[in-house]
Short mmCIF file of C-alpha atoms in Angstrom, two decimals:
data_model
loop_
_atom_site.label_atom_id
_atom_site.label_comp_id
_atom_site.label_asym_id
_atom_site.label_seq_id
_atom_site.Cartn_x
_atom_site.Cartn_y
_atom_site.Cartn_z
CA UNK A 25 137.13 106.57 123.76
CA UNK A 26 138.14 109.98 123.26
CA UNK A 27 136.78 113.50 123.53
CA UNK A 28 136.48 113.62 119.76
CA UNK A 29 134.10 110.63 119.88
CA UNK A 30 131.85 112.63 122.14
CA UNK A 31 132.02 115.64 119.88
CA UNK A 32 131.17 113.55 116.80
CA UNK A 33 128.18 112.03 118.54
CA UNK A 34 127.10 115.37 119.83
CA UNK A 35 127.23 116.68 116.34
CA UNK A 36 124.24 114.31 115.57
CA UNK A 37 121.99 115.66 118.37
CA UNK A 38 120.79 118.72 116.41
CA UNK A 39 119.41 116.40 113.70
CA UNK A 40 117.70 114.12 116.14
CA UNK A 41 116.09 117.13 117.78
CA UNK A 42 115.17 118.62 114.37
CA UNK A 43 113.34 115.38 113.23
CA UNK A 44 111.64 115.14 116.75
CA UNK A 45 110.60 118.72 117.12
CA UNK A 46 109.77 119.11 113.43
CA UNK A 47 107.67 116.03 113.29
CA UNK A 48 105.87 116.92 116.61
CA UNK A 49 105.16 120.39 115.38
CA UNK A 50 103.53 118.97 112.15
CA UNK A 51 101.66 116.47 114.32
CA UNK A 52 100.34 118.90 116.80
CA UNK A 53 98.86 121.06 113.86
CA UNK A 54 97.58 118.22 111.54
CA UNK A 55 96.36 116.08 114.49
CA UNK A 56 93.75 118.67 115.28
CA UNK A 57 91.59 118.62 112.24
CA UNK A 58 92.05 114.96 112.07
CA UNK A 59 90.79 114.63 115.64
CA UNK A 60 87.74 116.84 114.64
CA UNK A 61 86.96 114.46 111.69
CA UNK A 62 87.44 111.53 113.93
CA UNK A 63 84.64 112.85 116.37
CA UNK A 64 82.31 114.48 113.74
CA UNK A 65 78.66 113.53 113.65
CA UNK A 66 78.81 112.19 110.27
CA UNK A 67 79.45 108.46 110.45
CA UNK A 68 81.10 108.25 107.06
CA UNK A 69 83.71 110.95 107.86
CA UNK A 70 84.28 109.39 111.27
CA UNK A 71 84.75 105.96 109.77
CA UNK A 72 87.32 107.28 107.14
CA UNK A 73 89.23 109.07 109.78
CA UNK A 74 89.17 106.04 111.97
CA UNK A 75 90.47 103.74 109.15
CA UNK A 76 93.08 106.40 108.14
CA UNK A 77 94.49 106.48 111.74
CA UNK A 78 94.50 102.73 112.02
CA UNK A 79 96.34 102.21 108.59
CA UNK A 80 98.90 104.87 109.19
CA UNK A 81 99.68 103.46 112.74
CA UNK A 82 99.81 99.83 111.48
CA UNK A 83 102.80 100.50 109.16
CA UNK A 84 106.29 100.46 110.98
CA UNK A 85 108.18 103.81 110.74
CA UNK A 86 111.09 102.35 108.73
CA UNK A 87 108.51 101.26 106.02
CA UNK A 88 107.02 104.80 105.89
CA UNK A 89 110.65 106.42 105.55
CA UNK A 90 111.70 103.90 102.84
CA UNK A 91 108.29 104.41 101.01
CA UNK A 92 108.91 108.26 101.05
CA UNK A 93 112.64 108.32 100.63
CA UNK A 94 113.36 105.51 98.10
CA UNK A 95 109.86 105.06 96.72
CA UNK A 96 108.63 108.56 96.05
CA UNK A 97 112.41 110.00 96.20
CA UNK A 98 113.74 107.85 93.53
CA UNK A 99 110.66 107.89 91.28
CA UNK A 100 108.56 111.07 91.43
CA UNK A 101 110.91 113.77 92.53
CA UNK A 102 114.21 113.85 94.52
CA UNK A 103 113.69 114.35 98.32
CA UNK A 104 116.49 114.77 100.95
CA UNK A 105 116.65 112.46 103.87
CA UNK A 106 115.74 115.13 106.49
CA UNK A 107 112.52 116.27 104.52
CA UNK A 108 111.54 112.49 104.06
CA UNK A 109 111.96 111.79 107.77
CA UNK A 110 109.95 114.94 108.58
CA UNK A 111 107.10 113.91 106.19
CA UNK A 112 107.03 110.37 107.46
CA UNK A 113 107.28 111.04 111.19
CA UNK A 114 105.02 114.05 110.88
CA UNK A 115 102.39 111.88 109.42
CA UNK A 116 102.86 109.27 112.21
CA UNK A 117 102.73 112.12 114.88
CA UNK A 118 99.54 113.52 113.26
CA UNK A 119 97.55 110.26 113.74
CA UNK A 120 98.95 109.60 117.20
CA UNK A 121 98.27 113.24 118.39
CA UNK A 122 94.77 113.01 116.86
CA UNK A 123 94.14 110.12 119.26
CA UNK A 124 95.66 112.10 122.20
CA UNK A 125 93.47 115.11 121.30
CA UNK A 126 90.41 112.70 121.28
CA UNK A 127 91.28 111.31 124.65
CA UNK A 128 91.58 114.85 125.87
CA UNK A 129 88.11 115.71 124.44
CA UNK A 130 86.63 112.80 126.07
CA UNK A 131 88.15 113.76 129.42
CA UNK A 132 86.37 117.24 129.36
CA UNK A 133 83.19 116.82 131.44
CA UNK A 134 80.03 117.10 129.28
CA UNK A 135 78.63 119.53 131.77
CA UNK A 136 81.12 122.07 130.56
CA UNK A 137 79.49 122.14 126.97
CA UNK A 138 76.05 122.12 128.57
CA UNK A 139 76.91 125.02 130.87
CA UNK A 140 78.24 126.96 128.00
CA UNK A 141 74.93 126.26 125.95
CA UNK A 142 73.02 127.43 128.96
CA UNK A 143 75.01 130.76 129.06
CA UNK A 144 73.93 131.18 125.50
CA UNK A 145 77.31 130.71 123.90
CA UNK A 146 77.31 129.64 120.36
CA UNK A 147 78.93 126.28 119.46
CA UNK A 148 82.07 127.93 118.16
CA UNK A 149 82.70 130.02 121.27
CA UNK A 150 81.91 127.26 123.51
CA UNK A 151 84.60 125.14 121.79
CA UNK A 152 87.24 127.86 121.43
CA UNK A 153 86.79 129.24 124.95
CA UNK A 154 85.66 126.42 127.04
CA UNK A 155 86.33 123.05 125.63
CA UNK A 156 89.59 123.49 123.65
CA UNK A 157 91.66 124.98 126.61
CA UNK A 158 90.73 122.14 128.72
CA UNK A 159 91.26 119.64 126.20
CA UNK A 160 94.82 120.83 125.65
CA UNK A 161 95.43 120.92 129.31
CA UNK A 162 94.45 117.32 129.69
CA UNK A 163 96.46 116.43 126.64
CA UNK A 164 99.82 117.77 127.86
CA UNK A 165 101.15 114.66 129.75
CA UNK A 166 100.04 112.38 126.95
CA UNK A 167 101.76 114.75 124.38
CA UNK A 168 105.00 114.56 126.39
CA UNK A 169 104.83 110.75 126.64
CA UNK A 170 104.31 110.74 122.82
CA UNK A 171 107.24 113.24 122.32
CA UNK A 172 109.55 110.94 124.32
CA UNK A 173 108.48 107.98 122.09
CA UNK A 174 108.93 110.04 119.14
CA UNK A 175 112.50 110.98 120.01
CA UNK A 176 113.45 107.30 120.18
CA UNK A 177 111.51 106.42 117.07
CA UNK A 178 113.25 109.45 115.30
CA UNK A 179 116.42 107.12 115.47
CA UNK A 180 115.05 105.27 112.56
CA UNK A 181 115.74 108.37 110.40
CA UNK A 182 119.40 107.25 110.49
CA UNK A 183 118.54 104.43 108.19
CA UNK A 184 117.81 106.76 105.35
CA UNK A 185 120.97 108.79 105.95
CA UNK A 186 119.83 111.65 108.28
CA UNK A 187 123.00 112.20 110.10
CA UNK A 188 121.50 112.01 113.59
CA UNK A 189 122.80 110.75 116.96
CA UNK A 190 122.37 106.99 116.08
CA UNK A 191 123.80 107.51 112.58
CA UNK A 192 126.97 108.87 114.09
CA UNK A 193 127.07 106.05 116.63
CA UNK A 194 126.86 103.63 113.90
CA UNK A 195 129.45 105.41 111.84
CA UNK A 196 131.91 105.44 114.92
CA UNK A 197 131.24 101.87 115.71
CA UNK A 198 132.22 100.78 112.23
CA UNK A 199 135.53 102.56 112.33
CA UNK A 200 136.55 101.78 115.81
CA UNK A 201 134.75 98.47 116.58
CA UNK A 202 134.05 99.71 120.06
CA UNK A 203 130.21 99.11 119.69
CA UNK A 204 129.57 98.49 123.40
CA UNK A 205 131.06 101.75 124.63
CA UNK A 206 129.70 103.90 121.55
CA UNK A 207 126.22 102.55 121.31
CA UNK A 208 126.08 102.63 125.13
CA UNK A 209 126.94 106.24 125.20
CA UNK A 210 124.45 106.81 122.43
CA UNK A 211 121.66 105.14 124.52
CA UNK A 212 122.65 107.24 127.63
CA UNK A 213 122.55 110.50 125.47
CA UNK A 214 118.98 109.62 124.30
CA UNK A 215 117.99 109.06 127.95
CA UNK A 216 119.68 112.38 128.84
CA UNK A 217 117.49 114.15 126.15
CA UNK A 218 114.26 112.65 127.31
CA UNK A 219 114.69 113.52 131.03
CA UNK A 220 114.28 117.29 130.71
CA UNK A 221 111.21 116.65 128.48
CA UNK A 222 109.51 114.54 131.15
CA UNK A 223 110.54 117.30 133.84
CA UNK A 224 109.14 120.05 131.69
CA UNK A 225 105.85 118.25 131.01
CA UNK A 226 105.59 117.65 134.73
CA UNK A 227 106.27 121.34 135.53
CA UNK A 228 103.73 122.39 132.80
CA UNK A 229 101.10 119.89 134.07
CA UNK A 230 101.50 121.34 137.74
CA UNK A 231 101.44 124.88 136.51
CA UNK A 232 98.43 124.37 134.30
CA UNK A 233 96.61 122.41 136.92
CA UNK A 234 96.59 125.48 139.14
CA UNK A 235 95.29 127.76 136.28
CA UNK A 236 92.82 125.53 134.59
CA UNK A 237 90.48 123.74 136.91
CA UNK A 238 89.57 120.22 136.00
CA UNK B 18 102.42 108.27 88.67
CA UNK B 19 103.99 106.37 85.97
CA UNK B 20 107.44 107.07 87.40
CA UNK B 21 106.39 105.69 90.56
CA UNK B 22 105.23 102.36 89.08
CA UNK B 23 107.82 102.03 86.27
CA UNK B 24 105.54 99.70 84.31
CA UNK B 25 105.15 97.34 87.13
CA UNK B 26 102.71 94.52 86.07
CA UNK B 27 100.47 92.53 88.07
CA UNK B 28 102.78 89.58 87.37
CA UNK B 29 105.55 91.54 88.86
CA UNK B 30 103.59 92.18 92.01
CA UNK B 31 102.40 88.58 92.21
CA UNK B 32 106.05 87.29 91.87
CA UNK B 33 107.12 89.40 94.91
CA UNK B 34 104.33 87.96 97.10
CA UNK B 35 106.22 84.68 97.89
CA UNK B 36 109.66 86.27 98.69
CA UNK B 37 108.15 88.91 100.78
CA UNK B 38 105.92 86.51 102.90
CA UNK B 39 108.93 84.17 103.20
CA UNK B 40 110.84 86.98 104.70
CA UNK B 41 108.05 87.89 106.98
CA UNK B 42 108.37 84.57 108.50
CA UNK B 43 111.65 85.88 110.02
CA UNK B 44 109.76 88.89 111.42
CA UNK B 45 107.07 86.57 112.88
CA UNK B 46 109.78 84.07 114.43
CA UNK B 47 111.63 86.97 116.01
CA UNK B 48 108.27 88.31 117.29
CA UNK B 49 107.07 84.98 118.80
CA UNK B 50 110.49 84.30 120.36
CA UNK B 51 110.60 87.83 121.80
CA UNK B 52 107.20 87.44 123.38
CA UNK B 53 108.17 83.96 124.80
CA UNK B 54 111.18 85.56 126.43
CA UNK B 55 110.05 89.10 126.94
CA UNK B 56 106.60 88.57 128.56
CA UNK B 57 107.76 86.35 131.50
CA UNK B 58 110.83 88.58 132.00
CA UNK B 59 108.54 91.66 131.98
CA UNK B 60 106.46 89.97 134.75
CA UNK B 61 109.59 89.26 136.83
CA UNK B 62 110.65 92.85 136.52
CA UNK B 63 107.23 93.95 137.55
CA UNK B 64 107.61 91.90 140.70
CA UNK B 65 110.94 93.60 141.12
CA UNK B 66 109.34 96.95 140.80
CA UNK B 67 106.74 96.05 143.53
CA UNK B 68 109.23 94.52 145.81
CA UNK B 69 109.54 95.68 149.33
CA UNK B 70 113.28 95.28 149.16
CA UNK B 71 114.61 98.70 148.46
CA UNK B 72 117.90 97.96 146.80
CA UNK B 73 116.21 95.45 144.45
CA UNK B 74 113.37 97.86 143.62
CA UNK B 75 115.74 100.67 142.90
CA UNK B 76 118.10 98.25 140.76
CA UNK B 77 114.95 97.05 138.71
CA UNK B 78 113.73 100.61 138.31
CA UNK B 79 117.12 101.57 136.86
CA UNK B 80 117.22 98.66 134.54
CA UNK B 81 113.66 99.29 133.32
CA UNK B 82 114.30 103.11 132.70
CA UNK B 83 117.39 102.23 130.86
CA UNK B 84 115.70 99.66 128.67
CA UNK B 85 112.85 102.01 127.91
CA UNK B 86 114.77 105.04 127.56
CA UNK B 87 117.25 103.95 124.82
CA UNK B 88 115.61 103.66 121.35
CA UNK B 89 115.09 99.92 120.29
CA UNK B 90 117.23 100.63 117.20
CA UNK B 91 120.13 101.61 119.31
CA UNK B 92 119.51 98.53 121.65
CA UNK B 93 119.61 96.23 118.71
CA UNK B 94 122.86 97.70 117.41
CA UNK B 95 124.30 97.80 120.91
CA UNK B 96 123.95 94.04 121.13
CA UNK B 97 124.88 93.27 117.50
CA UNK B 98 127.94 95.54 117.01
CA UNK B 99 128.78 95.72 120.70
CA UNK B 100 129.36 92.16 121.96
CA UNK B 101 132.23 91.46 119.39
CA UNK B 102 134.15 94.17 121.47
CA UNK B 103 134.22 91.61 124.31
CA UNK B 104 134.94 88.89 121.91
CA UNK B 105 131.46 87.50 121.74
CA UNK B 106 130.27 86.96 118.29
CA UNK B 107 126.42 86.63 117.88
CA UNK B 108 124.33 86.18 114.76
CA UNK B 109 121.94 88.74 113.65
CA UNK B 110 118.90 86.51 114.49
CA UNK B 111 120.06 85.93 117.99
CA UNK B 112 121.06 89.55 118.56
CA UNK B 113 117.59 90.55 117.30
CA UNK B 114 115.78 88.28 119.55
CA UNK B 115 117.89 89.12 122.58
CA UNK B 116 117.73 93.06 122.05
CA UNK B 117 114.14 93.17 121.30
CA UNK B 118 113.29 90.80 124.24
CA UNK B 119 115.07 93.11 126.58
CA UNK B 120 113.18 96.15 125.33
CA UNK B 121 109.82 94.06 125.48
CA UNK B 122 110.51 93.04 128.98
CA UNK B 123 111.22 96.63 130.19
CA UNK B 124 108.05 98.02 128.42
CA UNK B 125 105.87 95.13 129.57
CA UNK B 126 107.02 95.30 133.16
CA UNK B 127 105.03 98.54 133.51
CA UNK B 128 101.84 96.93 131.92
CA UNK B 129 102.28 93.83 134.34
CA UNK B 130 102.91 96.23 137.36
CA UNK B 131 99.80 98.30 136.70
CA UNK B 132 97.65 95.00 136.08
CA UNK B 133 99.05 93.65 139.37
CA UNK B 134 98.25 96.91 141.19
CA UNK B 135 94.68 96.99 139.83
CA UNK B 136 93.87 93.71 141.60
CA UNK B 137 91.87 94.68 144.72
CA UNK B 138 93.76 94.33 147.98
CA UNK B 139 90.99 92.34 149.47
CA UNK B 140 91.81 89.54 147.13
CA UNK B 141 95.32 89.30 148.40
CA UNK B 142 94.10 89.65 152.15
CA UNK B 143 91.53 86.84 151.59
CA UNK B 144 94.10 84.49 150.03
CA UNK B 145 96.44 85.30 152.95
CA UNK B 146 93.54 84.59 155.33
CA UNK B 147 93.01 81.20 153.63
CA UNK B 148 96.61 80.31 154.33
CA UNK B 149 97.87 80.40 150.69
CA UNK B 150 101.56 80.42 150.23
CA UNK B 151 102.88 83.58 148.59
CA UNK B 152 103.43 81.74 145.35
CA UNK B 153 99.99 80.17 145.38
CA UNK B 154 98.40 83.47 146.21
CA UNK B 155 100.16 84.91 143.01
CA UNK B 156 99.41 81.94 140.79
CA UNK B 157 95.85 81.15 141.66
CA UNK B 158 94.61 84.52 142.95
CA UNK B 159 96.47 87.61 141.80
CA UNK B 160 97.92 86.58 138.37
CA UNK B 161 94.73 85.31 136.80
CA UNK B 162 92.94 88.66 137.55
CA UNK B 163 95.97 90.80 136.60
CA UNK B 164 96.38 89.02 133.30
CA UNK B 165 92.73 89.64 132.51
CA UNK B 166 93.28 93.32 133.11
CA UNK B 167 96.66 93.45 131.05
CA UNK B 168 95.67 91.41 128.16
CA UNK B 169 94.67 94.15 125.82
CA UNK B 170 97.67 96.27 126.57
CA UNK B 171 99.86 93.18 126.21
CA UNK B 172 98.33 92.36 122.70
CA UNK B 173 98.75 95.92 121.68
CA UNK B 174 102.40 95.60 122.58
CA UNK B 175 102.76 92.28 120.68
CA UNK B 176 101.75 94.26 117.47
CA UNK B 177 104.33 96.88 118.29
CA UNK B 178 106.93 94.13 118.65
CA UNK B 179 106.08 92.89 115.13
CA UNK B 180 106.51 96.31 113.92
CA UNK B 181 109.81 96.66 115.77
CA UNK B 182 111.35 93.62 114.08
CA UNK B 183 111.69 95.65 110.99
CA UNK B 184 114.50 97.58 112.79
CA UNK B 185 116.60 94.45 112.31
CA UNK B 186 117.07 95.61 108.67
CA UNK B 187 120.00 97.53 110.10
CA UNK B 188 121.82 94.43 111.41
CA UNK B 189 121.43 92.68 108.07
CA UNK B 190 118.70 90.24 109.14
CA UNK B 191 116.99 89.05 105.99
CA UNK B 192 113.49 90.13 107.15
CA UNK B 193 110.61 91.69 105.26
CA UNK B 194 112.06 95.13 104.85
CA UNK B 195 115.43 93.81 103.89
CA UNK B 196 113.69 91.63 101.21
CA UNK B 197 111.82 94.51 99.94
CA UNK B 198 114.80 96.88 99.80
CA UNK B 199 116.71 94.18 97.85
CA UNK B 200 114.02 93.67 95.29
CA UNK B 201 113.85 97.55 95.17
CA UNK B 202 117.47 97.89 94.54
CA UNK B 203 117.71 95.26 91.70
CA UNK B 204 114.60 96.42 89.83
CA UNK B 205 114.40 100.14 90.77
CA UNK B 206 110.74 99.54 91.57
CA UNK B 207 111.13 100.73 95.25
CA UNK B 208 107.64 102.20 95.47
CA UNK B 209 105.53 99.21 94.41
CA UNK B 210 107.44 96.65 96.47
CA UNK B 211 107.59 98.90 99.59
CA UNK B 212 103.74 99.59 99.19
CA UNK B 213 103.24 95.81 99.30
CA UNK B 214 105.34 95.67 102.44
CA UNK B 215 103.17 98.33 103.95
CA UNK B 216 100.00 96.54 102.91
CA UNK B 217 101.39 93.45 104.71
CA UNK B 218 101.44 95.34 107.89
CA UNK B 219 98.11 96.86 107.37
CA UNK B 220 96.54 93.51 106.70
CA UNK B 221 97.95 92.22 110.02
CA UNK B 222 97.81 95.47 112.04
CA UNK B 223 94.38 96.96 111.36
CA UNK B 224 92.19 93.98 112.07
CA UNK B 225 94.48 93.28 115.31
CA UNK B 226 94.06 96.93 116.51
CA UNK B 227 90.36 96.81 116.00
CA UNK B 228 90.07 93.50 117.70
CA UNK B 229 92.13 94.70 120.69
CA UNK B 230 89.88 97.83 120.88
CA UNK B 231 86.92 95.58 120.97
CA UNK B 232 88.49 93.43 123.80
CA UNK B 233 89.32 96.55 125.71
CA UNK B 234 85.70 97.66 125.61
CA UNK B 235 84.55 94.13 126.71
CA UNK B 236 86.88 93.81 129.61
CA UNK B 237 86.17 97.26 130.90
CA UNK B 238 82.44 96.39 131.36
#
């Protein structure tokens, strides 16, 4: 185990973070309309959203990435590993975050919407100014938990050739045969990355609890 | 679209069903063995997490955080590529079962812990008043109630374990994704065969998730 080993492993960290953050960003945006569709008054749209979420969640990440990278990538148009990973994990993040947003919506007391209606706010205003901020506030701890899970799932991107942390770990293991040390270190680095996320989420939760009553 | 299908006929698709299902038996075997080892270990870890003995509790907490903090993919490779470093050679099937069991135990320990915590205090106090031994109190009073509370979460986790077994593709276990990839690389029909693999998981996972949702609602009321 040399310093060089650590440098090579650290070279993978930006890719791990790129996949995680990129997919989380896609999920945070796409999850919102999907949640609205899931909670709409039209039963057909609601059913479609529910089925879509269940179907996407039931397929393992590695199958999604292979389907996108080898399936679409080798047939329809070439796609690089990082983009394939972002599309795949973005899709997975979107359906999971839609469920997180939904739990957040359900946690907002119905009296809030009723009070807004009594104050003659229209539905749009009531949603944007009253419901949505509280929904996001409730969602933060769940989003952080999902982000940490996503960080670990993102290791799967190494199977399609994204040169992330676990890819570098496997590469070094194959040339040195020191799997125990190297993969152990890789695991510790993953834990090291997830710690600040949980601290940050905790701090944000405390800060927002003071500002948004709920 | 034709580039995706590459003139794959229904006969081609039908011919892949048997090899894929055969390979999926490996996923199912790994899943069942993992649950067999992982759930009881998770329960004992939960007892450690709730122990009054501080060193034991801290040690269990550290173990659980490590097992949950490292990606399952890394754990699998740690076991499979790591053990030869200490002159222990282990097959990919055994490595898969061992690594996923460890991960399963660490994750389910929290499920068991919250289930055990959810049993009302009065139940334990009553058992104590009735002169139950600690083991009998756990076996006849606390555990049955805790299991009832934990069942939906444990079943949900079992589905995640089945999904997780696909990670064993990376240690050359001939499971369903490895089989699909092999068919893809010999025929270049990656899309249709991977789509079939995805459908396998949808057919197993979607009814299971709706069933678990239904069970969750039922236990809540």
